[in-house]
PDB file of C-alpha atoms in Angstrom:
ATOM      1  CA  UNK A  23      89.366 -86.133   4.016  1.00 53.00           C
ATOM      2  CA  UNK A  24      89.031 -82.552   4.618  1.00 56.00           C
ATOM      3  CA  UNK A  25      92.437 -81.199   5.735  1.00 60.00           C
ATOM      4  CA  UNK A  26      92.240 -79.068   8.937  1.00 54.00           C
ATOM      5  CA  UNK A  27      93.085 -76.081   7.827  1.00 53.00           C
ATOM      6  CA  UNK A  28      90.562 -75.919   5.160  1.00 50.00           C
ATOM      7  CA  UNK A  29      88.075 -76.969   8.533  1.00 58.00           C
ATOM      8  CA  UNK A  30      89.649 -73.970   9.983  1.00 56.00           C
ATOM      9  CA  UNK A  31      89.115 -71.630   7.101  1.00 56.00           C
ATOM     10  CA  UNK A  32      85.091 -72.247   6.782  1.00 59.00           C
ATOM     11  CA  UNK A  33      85.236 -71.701  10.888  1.00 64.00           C
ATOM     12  CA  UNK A  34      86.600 -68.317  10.509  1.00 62.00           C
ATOM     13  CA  UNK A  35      84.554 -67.566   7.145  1.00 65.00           C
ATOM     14  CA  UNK A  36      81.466 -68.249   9.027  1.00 67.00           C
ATOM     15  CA  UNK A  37      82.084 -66.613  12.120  1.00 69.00           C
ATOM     16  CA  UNK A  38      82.997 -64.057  10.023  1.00 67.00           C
ATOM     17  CA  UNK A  39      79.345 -63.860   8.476  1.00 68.00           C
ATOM     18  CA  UNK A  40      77.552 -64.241  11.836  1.00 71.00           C
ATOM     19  CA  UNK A  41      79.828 -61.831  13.345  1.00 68.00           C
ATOM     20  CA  UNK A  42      78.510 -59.469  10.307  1.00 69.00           C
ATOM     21  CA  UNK A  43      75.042 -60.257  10.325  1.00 67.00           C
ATOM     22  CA  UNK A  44      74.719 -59.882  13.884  1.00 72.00           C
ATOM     23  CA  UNK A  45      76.570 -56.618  13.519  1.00 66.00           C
ATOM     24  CA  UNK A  46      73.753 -55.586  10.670  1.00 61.00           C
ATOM     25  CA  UNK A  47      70.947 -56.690  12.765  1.00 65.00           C
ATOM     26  CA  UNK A  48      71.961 -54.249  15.924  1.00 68.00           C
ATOM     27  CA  UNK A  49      72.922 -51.307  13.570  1.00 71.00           C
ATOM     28  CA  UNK A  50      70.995 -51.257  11.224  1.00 66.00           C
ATOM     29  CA  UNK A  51      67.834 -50.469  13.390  1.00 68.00           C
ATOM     30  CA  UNK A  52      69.589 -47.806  14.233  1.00 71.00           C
ATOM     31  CA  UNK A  53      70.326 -46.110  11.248  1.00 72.00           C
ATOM     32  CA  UNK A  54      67.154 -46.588   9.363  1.00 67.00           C
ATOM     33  CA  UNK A  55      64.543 -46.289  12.201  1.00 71.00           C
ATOM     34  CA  UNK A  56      61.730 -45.610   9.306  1.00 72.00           C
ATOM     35  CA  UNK A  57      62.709 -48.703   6.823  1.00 66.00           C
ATOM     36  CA  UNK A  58      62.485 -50.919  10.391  1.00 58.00           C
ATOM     37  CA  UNK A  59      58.956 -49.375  10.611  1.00 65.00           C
ATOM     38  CA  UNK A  60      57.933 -50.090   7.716  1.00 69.00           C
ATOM     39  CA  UNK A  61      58.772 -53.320   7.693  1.00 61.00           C
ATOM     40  CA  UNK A  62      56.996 -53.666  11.375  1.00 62.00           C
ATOM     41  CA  UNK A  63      53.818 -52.161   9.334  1.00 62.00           C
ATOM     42  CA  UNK A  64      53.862 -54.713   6.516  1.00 62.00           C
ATOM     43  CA  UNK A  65      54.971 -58.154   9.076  1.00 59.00           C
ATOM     44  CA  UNK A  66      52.044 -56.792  11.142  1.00 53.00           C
ATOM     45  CA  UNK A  67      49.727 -56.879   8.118  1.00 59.00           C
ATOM     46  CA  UNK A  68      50.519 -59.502   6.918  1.00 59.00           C
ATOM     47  CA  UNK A  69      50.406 -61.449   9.984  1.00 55.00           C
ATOM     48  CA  UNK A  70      46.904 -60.136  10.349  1.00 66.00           C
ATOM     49  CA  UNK A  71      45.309 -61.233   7.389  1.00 66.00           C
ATOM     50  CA  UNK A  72      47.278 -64.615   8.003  1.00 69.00           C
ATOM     51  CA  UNK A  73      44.886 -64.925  11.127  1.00 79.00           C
ATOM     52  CA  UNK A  74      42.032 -63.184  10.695  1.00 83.00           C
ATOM     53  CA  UNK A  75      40.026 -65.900   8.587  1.00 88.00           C
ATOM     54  CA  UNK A  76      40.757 -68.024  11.921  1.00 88.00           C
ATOM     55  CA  UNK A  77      39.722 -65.316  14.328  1.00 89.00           C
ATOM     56  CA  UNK A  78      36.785 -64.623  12.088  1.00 89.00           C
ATOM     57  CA  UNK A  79      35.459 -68.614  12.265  1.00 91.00           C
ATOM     58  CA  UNK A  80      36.231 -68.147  16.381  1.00 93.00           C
ATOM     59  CA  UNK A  81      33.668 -65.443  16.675  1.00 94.00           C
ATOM     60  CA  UNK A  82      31.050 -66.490  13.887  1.00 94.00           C
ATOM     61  CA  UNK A  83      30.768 -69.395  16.422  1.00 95.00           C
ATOM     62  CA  UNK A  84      30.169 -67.805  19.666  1.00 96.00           C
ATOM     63  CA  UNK A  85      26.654 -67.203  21.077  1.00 97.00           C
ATOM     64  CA  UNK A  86      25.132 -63.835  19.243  1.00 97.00           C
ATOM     65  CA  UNK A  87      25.100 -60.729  20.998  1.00 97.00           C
ATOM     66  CA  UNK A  88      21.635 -59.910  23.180  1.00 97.00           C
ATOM     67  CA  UNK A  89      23.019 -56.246  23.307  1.00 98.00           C
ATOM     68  CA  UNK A  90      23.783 -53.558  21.166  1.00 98.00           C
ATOM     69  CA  UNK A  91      25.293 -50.336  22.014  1.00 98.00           C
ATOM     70  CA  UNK A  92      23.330 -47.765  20.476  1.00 98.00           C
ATOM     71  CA  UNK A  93      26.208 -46.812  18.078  1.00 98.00           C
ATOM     72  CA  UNK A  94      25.489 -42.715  17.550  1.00 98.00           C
ATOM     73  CA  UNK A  95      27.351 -40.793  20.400  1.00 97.00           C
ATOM     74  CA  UNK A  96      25.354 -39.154  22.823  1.00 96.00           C
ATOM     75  CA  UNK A  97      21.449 -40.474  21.998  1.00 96.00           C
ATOM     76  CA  UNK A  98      19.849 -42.383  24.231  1.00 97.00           C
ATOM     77  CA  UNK A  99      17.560 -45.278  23.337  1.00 97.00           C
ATOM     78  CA  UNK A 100      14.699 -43.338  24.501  1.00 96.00           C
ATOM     79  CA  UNK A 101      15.511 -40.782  21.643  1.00 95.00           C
ATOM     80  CA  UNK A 102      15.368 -43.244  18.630  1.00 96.00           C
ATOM     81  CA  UNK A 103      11.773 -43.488  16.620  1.00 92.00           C
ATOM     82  CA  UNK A 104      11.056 -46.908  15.581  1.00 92.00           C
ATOM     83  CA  UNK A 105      11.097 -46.802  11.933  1.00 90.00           C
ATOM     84  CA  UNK A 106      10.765 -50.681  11.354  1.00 90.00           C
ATOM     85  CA  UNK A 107       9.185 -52.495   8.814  1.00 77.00           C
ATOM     86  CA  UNK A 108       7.821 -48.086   8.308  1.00 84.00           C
ATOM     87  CA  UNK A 109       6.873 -47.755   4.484  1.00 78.00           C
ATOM     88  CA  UNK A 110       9.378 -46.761   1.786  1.00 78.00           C
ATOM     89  CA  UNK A 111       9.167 -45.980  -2.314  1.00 70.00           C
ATOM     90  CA  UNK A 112       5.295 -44.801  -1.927  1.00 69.00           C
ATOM     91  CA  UNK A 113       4.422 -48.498  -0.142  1.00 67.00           C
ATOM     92  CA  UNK A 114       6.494 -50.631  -2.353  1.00 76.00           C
ATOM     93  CA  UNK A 115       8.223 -51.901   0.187  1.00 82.00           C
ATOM     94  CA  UNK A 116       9.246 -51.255   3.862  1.00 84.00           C
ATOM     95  CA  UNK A 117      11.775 -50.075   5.910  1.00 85.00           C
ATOM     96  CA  UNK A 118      14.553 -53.045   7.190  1.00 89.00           C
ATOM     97  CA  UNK A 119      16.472 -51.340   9.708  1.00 93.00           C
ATOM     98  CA  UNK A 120      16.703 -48.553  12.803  1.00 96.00           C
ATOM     99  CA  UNK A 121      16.545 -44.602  11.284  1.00 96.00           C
ATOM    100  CA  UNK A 122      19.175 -43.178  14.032  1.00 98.00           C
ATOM    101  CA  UNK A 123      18.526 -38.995  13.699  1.00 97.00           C
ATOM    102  CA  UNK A 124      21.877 -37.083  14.539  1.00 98.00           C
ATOM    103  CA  UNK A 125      23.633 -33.681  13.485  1.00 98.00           C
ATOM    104  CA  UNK A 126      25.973 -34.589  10.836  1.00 98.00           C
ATOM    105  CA  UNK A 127      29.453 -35.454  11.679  1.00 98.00           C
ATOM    106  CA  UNK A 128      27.808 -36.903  14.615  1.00 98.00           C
ATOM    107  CA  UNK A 129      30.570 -40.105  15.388  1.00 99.00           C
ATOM    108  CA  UNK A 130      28.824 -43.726  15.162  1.00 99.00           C
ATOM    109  CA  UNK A 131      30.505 -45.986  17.133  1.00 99.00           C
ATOM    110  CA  UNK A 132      30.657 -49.864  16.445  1.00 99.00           C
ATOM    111  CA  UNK A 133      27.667 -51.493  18.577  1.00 98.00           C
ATOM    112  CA  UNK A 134      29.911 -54.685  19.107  1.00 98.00           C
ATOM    113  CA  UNK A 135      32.770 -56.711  19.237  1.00 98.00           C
ATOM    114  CA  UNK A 136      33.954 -57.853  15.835  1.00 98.00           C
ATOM    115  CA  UNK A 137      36.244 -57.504  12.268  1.00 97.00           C
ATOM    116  CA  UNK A 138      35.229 -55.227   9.919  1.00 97.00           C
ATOM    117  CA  UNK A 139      34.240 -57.072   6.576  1.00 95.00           C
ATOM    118  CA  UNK A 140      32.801 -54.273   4.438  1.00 96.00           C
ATOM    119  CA  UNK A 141      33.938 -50.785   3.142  1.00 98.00           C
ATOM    120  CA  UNK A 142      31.861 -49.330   0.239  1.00 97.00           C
ATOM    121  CA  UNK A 143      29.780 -46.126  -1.555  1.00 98.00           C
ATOM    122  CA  UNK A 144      26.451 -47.619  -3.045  1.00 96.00           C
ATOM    123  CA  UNK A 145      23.423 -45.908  -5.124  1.00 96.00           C
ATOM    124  CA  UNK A 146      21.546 -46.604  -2.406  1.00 93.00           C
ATOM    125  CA  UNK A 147      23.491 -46.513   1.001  1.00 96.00           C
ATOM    126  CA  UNK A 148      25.728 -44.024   0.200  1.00 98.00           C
ATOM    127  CA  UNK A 149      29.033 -44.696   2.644  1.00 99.00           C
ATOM    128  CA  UNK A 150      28.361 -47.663   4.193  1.00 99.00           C
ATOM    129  CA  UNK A 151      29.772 -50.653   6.715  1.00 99.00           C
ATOM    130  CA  UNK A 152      29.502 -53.984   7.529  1.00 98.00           C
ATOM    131  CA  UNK A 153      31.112 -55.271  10.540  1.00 98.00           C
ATOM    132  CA  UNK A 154      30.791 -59.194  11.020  1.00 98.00           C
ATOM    133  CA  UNK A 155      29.778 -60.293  14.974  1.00 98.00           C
ATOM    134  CA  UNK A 156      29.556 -62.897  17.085  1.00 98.00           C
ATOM    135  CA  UNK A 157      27.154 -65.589  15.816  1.00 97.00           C
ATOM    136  CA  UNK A 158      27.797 -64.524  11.925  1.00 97.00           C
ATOM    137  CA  UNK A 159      25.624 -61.577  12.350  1.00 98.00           C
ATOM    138  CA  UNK A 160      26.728 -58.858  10.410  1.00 98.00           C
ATOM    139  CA  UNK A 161      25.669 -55.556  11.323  1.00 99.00           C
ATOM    140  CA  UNK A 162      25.096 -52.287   8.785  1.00 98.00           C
ATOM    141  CA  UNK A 163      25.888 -48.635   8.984  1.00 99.00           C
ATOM    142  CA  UNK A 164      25.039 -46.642   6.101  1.00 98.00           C
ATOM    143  CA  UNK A 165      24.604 -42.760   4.920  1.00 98.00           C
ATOM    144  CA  UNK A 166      27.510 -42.102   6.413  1.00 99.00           C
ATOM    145  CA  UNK A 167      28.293 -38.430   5.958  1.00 98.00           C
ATOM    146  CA  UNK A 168      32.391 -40.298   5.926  1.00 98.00           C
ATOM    147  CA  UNK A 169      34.568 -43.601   6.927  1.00 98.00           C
ATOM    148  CA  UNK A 170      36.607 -43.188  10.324  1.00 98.00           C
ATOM    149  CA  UNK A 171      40.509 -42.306   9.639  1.00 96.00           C
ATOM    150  CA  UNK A 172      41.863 -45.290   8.761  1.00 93.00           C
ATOM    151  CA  UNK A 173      39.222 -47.871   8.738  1.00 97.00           C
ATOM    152  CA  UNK A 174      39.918 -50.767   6.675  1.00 95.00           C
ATOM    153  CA  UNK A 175      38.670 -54.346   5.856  1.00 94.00           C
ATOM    154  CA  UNK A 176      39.933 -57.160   8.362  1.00 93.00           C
ATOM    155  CA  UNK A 177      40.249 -54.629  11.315  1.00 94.00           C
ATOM    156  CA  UNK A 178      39.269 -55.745  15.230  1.00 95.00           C
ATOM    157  CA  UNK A 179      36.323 -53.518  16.484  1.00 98.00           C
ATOM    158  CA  UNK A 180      35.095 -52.915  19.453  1.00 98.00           C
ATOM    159  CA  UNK A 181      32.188 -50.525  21.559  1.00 98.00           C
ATOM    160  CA  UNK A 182      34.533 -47.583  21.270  1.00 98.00           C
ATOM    161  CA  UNK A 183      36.039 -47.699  17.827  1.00 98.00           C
ATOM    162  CA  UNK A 184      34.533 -45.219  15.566  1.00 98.00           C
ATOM    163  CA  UNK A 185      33.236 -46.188  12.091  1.00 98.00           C
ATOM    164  CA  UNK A 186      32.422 -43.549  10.725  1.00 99.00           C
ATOM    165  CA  UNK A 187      29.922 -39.776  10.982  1.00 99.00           C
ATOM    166  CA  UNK A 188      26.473 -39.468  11.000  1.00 99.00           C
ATOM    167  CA  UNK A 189      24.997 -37.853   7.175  1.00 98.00           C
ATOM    168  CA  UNK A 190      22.905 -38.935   4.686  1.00 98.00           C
ATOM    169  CA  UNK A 191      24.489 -39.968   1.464  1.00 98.00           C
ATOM    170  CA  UNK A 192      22.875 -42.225  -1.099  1.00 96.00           C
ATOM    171  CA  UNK A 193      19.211 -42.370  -1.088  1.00 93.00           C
ATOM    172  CA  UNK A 194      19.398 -40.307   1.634  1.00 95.00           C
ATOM    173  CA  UNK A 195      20.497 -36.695   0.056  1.00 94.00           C
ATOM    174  CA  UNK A 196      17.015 -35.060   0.758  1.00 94.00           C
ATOM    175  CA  UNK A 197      15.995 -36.352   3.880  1.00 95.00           C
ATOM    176  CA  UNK A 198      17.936 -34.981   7.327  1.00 97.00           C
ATOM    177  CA  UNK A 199      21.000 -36.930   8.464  1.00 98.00           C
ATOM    178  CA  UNK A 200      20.788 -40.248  10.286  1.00 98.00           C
ATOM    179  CA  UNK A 201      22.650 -43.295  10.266  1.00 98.00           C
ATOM    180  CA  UNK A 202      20.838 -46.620   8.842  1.00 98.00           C
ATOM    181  CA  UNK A 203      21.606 -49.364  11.125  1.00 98.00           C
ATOM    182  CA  UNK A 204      21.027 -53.087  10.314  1.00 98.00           C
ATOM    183  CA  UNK A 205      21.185 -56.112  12.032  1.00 98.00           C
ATOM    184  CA  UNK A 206      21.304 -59.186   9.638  1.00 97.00           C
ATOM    185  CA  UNK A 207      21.470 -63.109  10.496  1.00 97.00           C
ATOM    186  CA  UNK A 208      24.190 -64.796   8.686  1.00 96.00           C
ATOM    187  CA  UNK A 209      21.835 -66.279   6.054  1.00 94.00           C
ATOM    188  CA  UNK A 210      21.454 -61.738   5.606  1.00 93.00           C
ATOM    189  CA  UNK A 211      17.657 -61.828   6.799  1.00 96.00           C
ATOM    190  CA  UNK A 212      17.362 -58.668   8.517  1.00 96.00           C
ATOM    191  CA  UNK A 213      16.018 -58.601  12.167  1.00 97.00           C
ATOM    192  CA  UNK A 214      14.690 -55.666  14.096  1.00 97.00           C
ATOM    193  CA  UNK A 215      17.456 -53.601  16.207  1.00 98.00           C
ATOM    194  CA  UNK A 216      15.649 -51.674  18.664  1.00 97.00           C
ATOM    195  CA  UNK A 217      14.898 -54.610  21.058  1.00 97.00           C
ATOM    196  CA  UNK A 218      18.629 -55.546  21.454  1.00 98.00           C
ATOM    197  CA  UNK A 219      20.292 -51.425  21.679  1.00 98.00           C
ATOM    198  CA  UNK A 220      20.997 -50.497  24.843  1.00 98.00           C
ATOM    199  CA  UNK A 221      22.535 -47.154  26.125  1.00 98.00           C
ATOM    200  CA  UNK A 222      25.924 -45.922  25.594  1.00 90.00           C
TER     201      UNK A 222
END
């Protein structure tokens, strides 16, 4: 049998350490205000990319969008040329996607609701991004002149989060700037996006 006072000694030893811990838990926010953030940062991130494959599956299997915000500020629809299906590389092939024609640095604007899934610099699309919708559909901005501060794989978009600014890198270098927007199915077979923009 445990004699009392060796009860009473573990009592006061633990007290002892709650007592402390509790102590380090109100002061030490105090004193390190920065380390607290940074920890914040990192429980945040990681608490996102805990979820986001779940948040991800709850979107992919809502109805698709029927309307896109035309995602370059200040055009109208009425000011995009429908370049669909136009002829590219002399009639080898054709053209998969909207031509939007801006000034450079011009901000594009996600068209929709939806995570981020793709940051990258191709031969082709120069500075481009996906961004994953409702319904699976992932939608395409490329020749970007540059990303959006910031923007990284996994983050929430919506209408008035900026992606990135109008240019024409990749393929793009000798013609004036635009953004190339896509709209692809989940199975990536690229459907027209005129019919579903709709003003800003």
């Amino acid at each position: 049998m445990i004699k009392w006072y060796v009860k009473f000694g573990l009592g006061l030893l633990v007290a002892g350490v709650l007592v402390s811990l509790a102590f380090l838990l109100v002061e030490y926010p105090k004193n390190h205000p920065d380390k607290m953030l940074e920890w914040e940062e990192k429980a945040a991130n990681y608490f996102e990319k805990f979820t986001l494959p779940i948040k991800v599956a709850r979107l992919s299997a809502r109805e698709p969008d029927t309307q896109v915000l035309v995602p370059v500020y200040g055009l109208p629809v009425s000011g995009i040329t429908d370049t669909w299906e136009a002829p590219r590389g002399e009639g080898e092939r054709v053209h998969q996607g909207q031509d939007i024609f801006a000034e450079s640095g011009t901000p594009i604007f996600s068209g929709t609701y939806g995570y981020v899934h793709e940051i990258g610099v191709g031969k082709i699309a120069g500075n481009y991004v996906y961004v994953l919708g409702a319904g699976g559909r992932r939608y395409y901005y490329a020749h970007l002149e540059r990303f959006a501060n910031n923007l990284h794989v996994g983050q929430e978009v919506d209408t008035d989060t900026v992606t990135g600014f109008v240019g024409n890198t990749g393929n793009a270098i000798n013609t004036p700037p635009h953004l190339h927007f896509e709209i692809n199915l989940p199975d990536t077979t690229p459907i027209n996006p005129l019919p579903f923009l709709v003003n800003r």
